[in-house]
Short mmCIF file of C-alpha atoms in Angstrom, two decimals:
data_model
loop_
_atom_site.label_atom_id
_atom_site.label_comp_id
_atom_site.label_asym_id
_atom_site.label_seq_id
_atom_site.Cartn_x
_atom_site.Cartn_y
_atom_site.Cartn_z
CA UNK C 1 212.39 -145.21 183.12
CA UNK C 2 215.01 -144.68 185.62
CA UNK C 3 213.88 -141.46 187.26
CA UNK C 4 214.07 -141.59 191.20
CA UNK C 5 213.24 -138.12 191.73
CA UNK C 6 209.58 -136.00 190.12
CA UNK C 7 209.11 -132.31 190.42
CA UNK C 8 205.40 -131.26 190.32
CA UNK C 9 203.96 -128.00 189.66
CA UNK C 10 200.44 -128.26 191.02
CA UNK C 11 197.27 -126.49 189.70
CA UNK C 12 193.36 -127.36 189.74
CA UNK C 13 193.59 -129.23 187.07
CA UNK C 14 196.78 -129.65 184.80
CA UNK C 15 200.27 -130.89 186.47
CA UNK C 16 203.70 -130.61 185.27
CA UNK C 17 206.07 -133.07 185.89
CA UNK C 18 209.64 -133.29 185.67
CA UNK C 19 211.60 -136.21 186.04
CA UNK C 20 215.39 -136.55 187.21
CA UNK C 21 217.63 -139.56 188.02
CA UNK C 22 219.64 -139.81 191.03
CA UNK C 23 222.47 -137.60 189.87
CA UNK C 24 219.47 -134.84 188.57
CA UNK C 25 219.46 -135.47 184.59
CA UNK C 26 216.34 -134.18 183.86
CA UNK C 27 215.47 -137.58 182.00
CA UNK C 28 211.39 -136.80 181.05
CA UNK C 29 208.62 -134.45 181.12
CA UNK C 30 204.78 -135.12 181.54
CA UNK C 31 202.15 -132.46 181.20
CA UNK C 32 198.94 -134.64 183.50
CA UNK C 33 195.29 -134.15 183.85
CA UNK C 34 194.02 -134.64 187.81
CA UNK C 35 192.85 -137.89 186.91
CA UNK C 36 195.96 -138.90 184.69
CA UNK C 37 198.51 -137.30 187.37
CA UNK C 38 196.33 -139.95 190.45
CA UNK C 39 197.09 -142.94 188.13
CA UNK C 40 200.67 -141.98 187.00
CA UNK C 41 202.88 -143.24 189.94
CA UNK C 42 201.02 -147.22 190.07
CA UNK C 43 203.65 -148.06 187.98
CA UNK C 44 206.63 -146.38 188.83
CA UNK C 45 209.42 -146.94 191.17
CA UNK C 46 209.59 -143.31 192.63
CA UNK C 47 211.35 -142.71 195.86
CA UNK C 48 211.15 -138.40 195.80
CA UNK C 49 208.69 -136.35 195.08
CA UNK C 50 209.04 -132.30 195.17
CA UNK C 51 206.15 -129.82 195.19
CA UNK C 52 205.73 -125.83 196.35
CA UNK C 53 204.15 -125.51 199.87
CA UNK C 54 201.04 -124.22 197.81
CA UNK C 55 197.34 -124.72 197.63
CA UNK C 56 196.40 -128.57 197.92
CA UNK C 57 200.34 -129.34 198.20
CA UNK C 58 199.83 -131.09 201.82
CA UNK C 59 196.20 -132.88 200.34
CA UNK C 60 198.81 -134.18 197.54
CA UNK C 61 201.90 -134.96 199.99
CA UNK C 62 199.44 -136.99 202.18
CA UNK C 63 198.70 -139.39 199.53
CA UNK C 64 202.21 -139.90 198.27
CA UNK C 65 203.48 -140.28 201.46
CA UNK C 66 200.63 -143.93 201.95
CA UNK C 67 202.36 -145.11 199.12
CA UNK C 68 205.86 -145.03 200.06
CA UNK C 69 207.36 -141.95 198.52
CA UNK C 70 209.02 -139.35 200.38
CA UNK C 71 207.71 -135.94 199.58
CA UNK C 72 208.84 -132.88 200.51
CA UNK C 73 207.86 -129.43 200.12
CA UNK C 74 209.73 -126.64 199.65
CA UNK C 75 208.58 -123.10 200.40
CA UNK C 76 207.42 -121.28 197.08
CA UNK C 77 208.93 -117.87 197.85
CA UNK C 78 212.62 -118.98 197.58
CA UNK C 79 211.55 -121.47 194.98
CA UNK C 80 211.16 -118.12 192.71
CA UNK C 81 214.85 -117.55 192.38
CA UNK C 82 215.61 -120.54 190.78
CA UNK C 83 213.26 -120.05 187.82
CA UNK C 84 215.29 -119.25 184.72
CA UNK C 85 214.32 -116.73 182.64
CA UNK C 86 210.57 -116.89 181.60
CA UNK C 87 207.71 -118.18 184.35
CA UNK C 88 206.14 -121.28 182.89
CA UNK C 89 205.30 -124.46 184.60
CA UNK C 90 207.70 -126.90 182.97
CA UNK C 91 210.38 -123.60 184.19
CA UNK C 92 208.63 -123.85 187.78
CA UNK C 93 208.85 -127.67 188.01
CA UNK C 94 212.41 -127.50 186.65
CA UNK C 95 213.18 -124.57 189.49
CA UNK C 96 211.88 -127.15 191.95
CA UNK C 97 214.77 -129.73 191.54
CA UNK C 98 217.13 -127.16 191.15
CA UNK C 99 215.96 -125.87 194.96
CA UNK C 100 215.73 -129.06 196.35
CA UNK C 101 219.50 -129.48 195.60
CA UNK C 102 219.89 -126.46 198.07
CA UNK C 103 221.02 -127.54 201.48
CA UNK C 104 219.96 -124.99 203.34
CA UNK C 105 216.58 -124.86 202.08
CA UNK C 106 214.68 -126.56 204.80
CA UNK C 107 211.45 -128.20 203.56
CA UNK C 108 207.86 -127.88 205.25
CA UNK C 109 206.27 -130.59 207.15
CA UNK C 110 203.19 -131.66 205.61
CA UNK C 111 200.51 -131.40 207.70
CA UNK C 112 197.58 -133.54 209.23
CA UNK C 113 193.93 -133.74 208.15
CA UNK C 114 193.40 -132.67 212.05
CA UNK C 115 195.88 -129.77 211.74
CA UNK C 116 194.35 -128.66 208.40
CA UNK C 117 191.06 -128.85 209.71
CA UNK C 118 192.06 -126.91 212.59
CA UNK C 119 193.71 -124.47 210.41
CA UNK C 120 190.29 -124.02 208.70
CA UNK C 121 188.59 -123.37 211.97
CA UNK C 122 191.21 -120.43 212.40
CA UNK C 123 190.19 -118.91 208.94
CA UNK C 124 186.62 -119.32 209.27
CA UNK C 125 186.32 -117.25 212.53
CA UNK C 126 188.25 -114.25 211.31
CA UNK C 127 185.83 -114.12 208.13
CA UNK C 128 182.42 -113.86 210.33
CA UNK C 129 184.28 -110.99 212.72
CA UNK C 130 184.92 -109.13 209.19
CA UNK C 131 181.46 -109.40 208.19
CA UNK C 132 179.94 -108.80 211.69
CA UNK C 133 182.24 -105.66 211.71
CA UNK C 134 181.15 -104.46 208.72
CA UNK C 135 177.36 -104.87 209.16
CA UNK C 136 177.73 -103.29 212.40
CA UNK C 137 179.59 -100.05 210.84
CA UNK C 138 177.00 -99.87 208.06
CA UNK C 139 173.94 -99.40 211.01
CA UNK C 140 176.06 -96.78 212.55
CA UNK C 141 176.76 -94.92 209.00
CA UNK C 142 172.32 -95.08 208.42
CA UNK C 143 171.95 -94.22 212.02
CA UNK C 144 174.09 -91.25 211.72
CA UNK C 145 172.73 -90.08 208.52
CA UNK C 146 169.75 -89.29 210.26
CA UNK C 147 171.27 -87.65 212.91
CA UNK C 148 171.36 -90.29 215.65
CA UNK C 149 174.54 -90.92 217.67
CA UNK C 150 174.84 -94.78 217.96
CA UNK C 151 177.20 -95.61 221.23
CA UNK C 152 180.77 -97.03 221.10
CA UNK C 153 180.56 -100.70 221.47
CA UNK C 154 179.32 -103.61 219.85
CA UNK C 155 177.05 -104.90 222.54
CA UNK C 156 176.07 -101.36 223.49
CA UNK C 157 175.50 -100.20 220.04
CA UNK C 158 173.96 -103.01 218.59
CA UNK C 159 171.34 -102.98 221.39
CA UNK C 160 170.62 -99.06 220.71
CA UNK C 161 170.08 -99.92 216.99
CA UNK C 162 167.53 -102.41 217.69
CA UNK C 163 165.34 -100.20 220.06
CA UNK C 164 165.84 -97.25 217.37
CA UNK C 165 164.51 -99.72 214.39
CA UNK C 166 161.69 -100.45 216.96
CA UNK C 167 161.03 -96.96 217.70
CA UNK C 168 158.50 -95.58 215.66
CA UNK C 169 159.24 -92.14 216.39
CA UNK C 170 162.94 -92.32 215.55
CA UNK C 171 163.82 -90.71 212.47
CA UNK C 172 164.63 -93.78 210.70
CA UNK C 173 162.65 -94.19 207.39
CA UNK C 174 159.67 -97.17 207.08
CA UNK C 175 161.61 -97.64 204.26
CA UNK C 176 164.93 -98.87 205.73
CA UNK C 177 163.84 -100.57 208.52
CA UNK C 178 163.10 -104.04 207.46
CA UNK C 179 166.67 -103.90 205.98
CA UNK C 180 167.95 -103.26 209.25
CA UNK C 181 166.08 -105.29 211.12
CA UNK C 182 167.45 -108.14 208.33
CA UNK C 183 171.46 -106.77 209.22
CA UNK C 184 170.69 -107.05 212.91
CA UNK C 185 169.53 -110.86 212.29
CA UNK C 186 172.56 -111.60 210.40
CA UNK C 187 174.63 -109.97 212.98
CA UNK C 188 173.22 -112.20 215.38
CA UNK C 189 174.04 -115.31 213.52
CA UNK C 190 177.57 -114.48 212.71
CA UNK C 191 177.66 -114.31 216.64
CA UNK C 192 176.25 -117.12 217.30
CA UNK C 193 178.23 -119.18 214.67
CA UNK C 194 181.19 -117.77 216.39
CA UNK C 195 180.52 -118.85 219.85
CA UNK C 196 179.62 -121.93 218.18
CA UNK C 197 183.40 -122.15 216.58
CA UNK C 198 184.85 -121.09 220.17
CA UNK C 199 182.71 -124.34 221.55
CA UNK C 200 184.82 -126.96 219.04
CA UNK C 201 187.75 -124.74 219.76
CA UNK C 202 187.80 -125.59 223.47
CA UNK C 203 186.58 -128.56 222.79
CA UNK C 204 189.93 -129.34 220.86
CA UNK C 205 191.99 -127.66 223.29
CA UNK C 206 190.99 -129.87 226.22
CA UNK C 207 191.96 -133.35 224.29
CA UNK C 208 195.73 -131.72 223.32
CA UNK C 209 198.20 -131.80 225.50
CA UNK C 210 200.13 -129.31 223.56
CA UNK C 211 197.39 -126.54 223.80
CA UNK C 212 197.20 -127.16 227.72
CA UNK C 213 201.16 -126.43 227.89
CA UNK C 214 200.88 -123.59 225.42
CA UNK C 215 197.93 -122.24 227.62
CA UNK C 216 199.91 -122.25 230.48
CA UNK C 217 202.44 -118.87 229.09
CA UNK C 218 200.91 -115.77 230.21
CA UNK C 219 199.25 -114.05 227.52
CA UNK C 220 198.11 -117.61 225.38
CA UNK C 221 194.51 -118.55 225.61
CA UNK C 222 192.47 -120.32 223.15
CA UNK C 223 193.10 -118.73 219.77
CA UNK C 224 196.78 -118.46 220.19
CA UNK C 225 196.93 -121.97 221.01
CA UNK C 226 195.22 -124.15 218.77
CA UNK C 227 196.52 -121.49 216.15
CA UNK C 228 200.25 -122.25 217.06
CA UNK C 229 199.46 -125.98 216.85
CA UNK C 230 197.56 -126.45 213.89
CA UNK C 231 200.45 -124.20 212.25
CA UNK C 232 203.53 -126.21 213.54
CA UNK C 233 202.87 -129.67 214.57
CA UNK C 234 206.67 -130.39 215.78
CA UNK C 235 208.26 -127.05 216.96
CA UNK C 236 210.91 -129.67 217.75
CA UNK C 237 211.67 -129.19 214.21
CA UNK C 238 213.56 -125.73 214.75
CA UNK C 239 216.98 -125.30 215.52
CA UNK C 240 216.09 -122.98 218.05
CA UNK C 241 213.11 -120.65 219.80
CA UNK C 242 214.50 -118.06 217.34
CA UNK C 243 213.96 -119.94 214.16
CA UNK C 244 210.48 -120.57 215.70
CA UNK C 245 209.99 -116.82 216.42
CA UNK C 246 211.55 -116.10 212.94
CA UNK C 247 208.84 -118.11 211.74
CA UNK C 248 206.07 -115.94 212.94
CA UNK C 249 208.10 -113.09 211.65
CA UNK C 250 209.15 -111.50 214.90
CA UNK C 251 212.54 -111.55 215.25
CA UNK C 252 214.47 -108.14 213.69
CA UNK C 253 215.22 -107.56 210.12
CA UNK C 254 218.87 -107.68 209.47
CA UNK C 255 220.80 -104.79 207.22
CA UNK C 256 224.39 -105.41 207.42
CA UNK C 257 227.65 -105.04 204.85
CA UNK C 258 231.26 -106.00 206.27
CA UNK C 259 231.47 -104.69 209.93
CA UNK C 260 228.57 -102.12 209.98
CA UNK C 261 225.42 -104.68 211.52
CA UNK C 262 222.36 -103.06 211.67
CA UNK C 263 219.06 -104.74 213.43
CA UNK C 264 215.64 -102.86 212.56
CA UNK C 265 212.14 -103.61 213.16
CA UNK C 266 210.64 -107.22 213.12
CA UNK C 267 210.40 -108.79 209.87
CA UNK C 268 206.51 -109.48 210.13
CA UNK C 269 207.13 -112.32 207.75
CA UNK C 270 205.55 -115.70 207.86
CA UNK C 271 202.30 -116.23 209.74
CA UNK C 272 200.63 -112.99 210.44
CA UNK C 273 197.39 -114.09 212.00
CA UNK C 274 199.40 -116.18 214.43
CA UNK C 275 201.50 -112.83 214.81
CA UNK C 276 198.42 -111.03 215.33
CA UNK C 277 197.01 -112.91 217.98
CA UNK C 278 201.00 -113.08 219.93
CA UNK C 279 201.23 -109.05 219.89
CA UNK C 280 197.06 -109.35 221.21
CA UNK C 281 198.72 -111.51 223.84
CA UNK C 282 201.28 -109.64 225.07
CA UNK C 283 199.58 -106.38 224.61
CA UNK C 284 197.47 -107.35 226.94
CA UNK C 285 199.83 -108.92 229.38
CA UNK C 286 202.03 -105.56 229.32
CA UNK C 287 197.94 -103.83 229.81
CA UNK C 288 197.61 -105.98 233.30
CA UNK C 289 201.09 -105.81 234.71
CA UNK C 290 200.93 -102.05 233.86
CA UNK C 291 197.62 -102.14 236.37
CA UNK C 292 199.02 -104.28 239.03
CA UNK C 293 202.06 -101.72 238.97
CA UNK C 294 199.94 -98.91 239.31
CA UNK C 295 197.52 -101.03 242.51
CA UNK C 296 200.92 -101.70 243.98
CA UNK C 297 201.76 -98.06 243.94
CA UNK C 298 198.61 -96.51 245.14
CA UNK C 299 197.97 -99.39 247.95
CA UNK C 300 202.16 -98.37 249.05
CA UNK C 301 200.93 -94.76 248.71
CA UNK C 302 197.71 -94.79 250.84
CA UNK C 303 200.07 -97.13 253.10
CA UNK C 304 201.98 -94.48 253.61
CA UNK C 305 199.72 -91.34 253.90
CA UNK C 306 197.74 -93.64 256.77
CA UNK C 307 200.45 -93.69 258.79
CA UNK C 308 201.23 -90.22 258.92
CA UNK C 309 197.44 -89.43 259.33
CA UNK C 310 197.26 -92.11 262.32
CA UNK C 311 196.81 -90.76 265.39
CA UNK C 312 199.34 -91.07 268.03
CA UNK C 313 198.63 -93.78 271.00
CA UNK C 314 201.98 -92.66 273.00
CA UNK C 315 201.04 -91.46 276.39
CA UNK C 316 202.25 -87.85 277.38
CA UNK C 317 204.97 -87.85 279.56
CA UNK C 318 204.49 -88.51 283.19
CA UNK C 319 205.77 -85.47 285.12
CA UNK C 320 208.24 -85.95 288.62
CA UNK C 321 206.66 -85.08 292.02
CA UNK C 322 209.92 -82.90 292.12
CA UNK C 323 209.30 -81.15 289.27
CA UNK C 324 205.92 -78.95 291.13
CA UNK C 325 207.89 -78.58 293.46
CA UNK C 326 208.94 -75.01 293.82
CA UNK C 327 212.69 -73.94 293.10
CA UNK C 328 214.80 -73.37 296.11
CA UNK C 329 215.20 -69.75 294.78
CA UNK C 330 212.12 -68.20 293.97
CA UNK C 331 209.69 -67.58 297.29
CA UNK C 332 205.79 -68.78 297.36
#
């Protein structure tokens, strides 16, 4: 077979395969088994390989890539428009070649084992706040069903909880307590599986040099950083810091026909939990300037009222020996 170039559609456990020569004559088609699809390239001379940026697509990439094979992947949201007609996975694997043909389709870099295990420390963390969250807003809903007011705050609240379930005179039920008590012990785990995560998370940080410099920008700390990095390992890679930003999703969306240009709202495409944490950031950049502003003003302002309220060290005038004198004109 003289096919230089394979299109994969990747699943769990069945692959499709389509296989072009160097001018893109589709030339065979293979429909492989995970163990089949391993076991299928020993023998063959192939020099591209083409897969969706999808689930296990960098796992896959990885292991071409030690044996020689340039891979790339293409992003699966503009792979969609090439698909002809009905949505199979021979059609899918056949869209593949026809977007890899597409100039200005830029591939994604496949990533690292460290990067996608940094990546999974990133969507481990947000899980545990969702549960803690949630446990914590199902106390407050028993709590207020018997007519206690629980008070705003996690720390705050979840220590008034705990000395209501401990109260025996609170109106909670016997019934419910041990429940509770259960909900405030897996509350404290999340917690402390979190601070746990923040540990390897700084732990990380400190051996790249890349988070240090990232860390640096007001408004990046620890999340944002290892975030960014484990998302994009070569920002290098971008024309420009507004590709990068358009790859978070927050540059404008564009509506425009002829000579009428119209720029809305950002596109809040791409990454949002990178997103998330950059508006976080700023937000609370915006939240400390606003308060050094308003210091400023009142330090300028008491400044100010202090020195009219100051009292005067001037002496009084020192008066002539002529002037007790009488006048020549008016008698003693």
């Amino acid at each position: 077979m003289n096919a230089t170039t394979v299109a994969v559609d990747l699943a769990k456990n069945v692959f499709e395969l389509v296989c072009a020569d160097e001018h893109w004559r589709i030339l065979e088609r293979a429909l492989l088994t995970r163990a089949q699809f391993e076991r299928w390239f020993d023998n063959r001379a192939v020099t591209l390989v083409i897969m969706e940026a999808c689930g296990s697509a960098h796992h896959w990439g990885r292991t071409l890539r030690a044996r020689g094979i340039e891979v790339r992947l293409l992003p699966a949201q503009y792979v969609r428009a090439y698909v002809k007609r009905n949505k199979t996975d021979a059609a899918d694997a056949q869209a593949l070649l026809e977007a890899a043909r597409a100039t200005d389709l830029k591939p994604v870099a496949v990533k690292s084992i460290e990067q996608q295990a940094l990546q999974g420390l990133h969507r481990l963390r947000p899980g545990w706040m969702a549960t803690r969250t949630r446990r914590i807003n199902t106390l407050r809903g028993f709590c207020r069903e018997f007519g206690l007011e629980v008070r705003v705050g996690a720390v705050q609240g979840l220590a008034a909880i705990a000395r209501l379930i401990a109260d025996d005179r609170s109106p909670i039920p016997a019934i419910l307590r041990t429940p509770m008590r259960l909900a405030l012990e897996e509350i404290r785990l999340m917690e402390a599986r979190i601070e746990q995560l923040e540990r390897e998370l700084a732990q990380l940080a400190r051996q790249s040099p890349a988070c240090e410099a990232l860390s640096s920008v007001p408004g990046i700390g620890l999340l944002t950083s290892t975030a960014m990095v484990a998302a994009v390992r070569d920002p290098g890679s971008f024309d420009s810091g507004r590709r990068y930003a358009s790859f978070f999703g927050l540059t404008p969306r564009e509506y425009s026909s002829g000579q009428h240009r119209y720029l809305g709202r950002i596109s809040k495409r791409g990454d949002r939990y990178i997103r998330m944490l950059l508006t976080h950031g700023a937000r609370s950049v915006l939240r400390a300037a606003t308060g050094a502003r308003a210091a400023s003003s009142i330090a300028c302002a008491l400044g100010r009222f202090r020195c009219k309220t100051a009292p005067t060290t001037t002496r009084p005038p020192v008066r002539s020996p002529t002037s007790s004198r009488a006048s020549p004109g008016r008698s003693g």
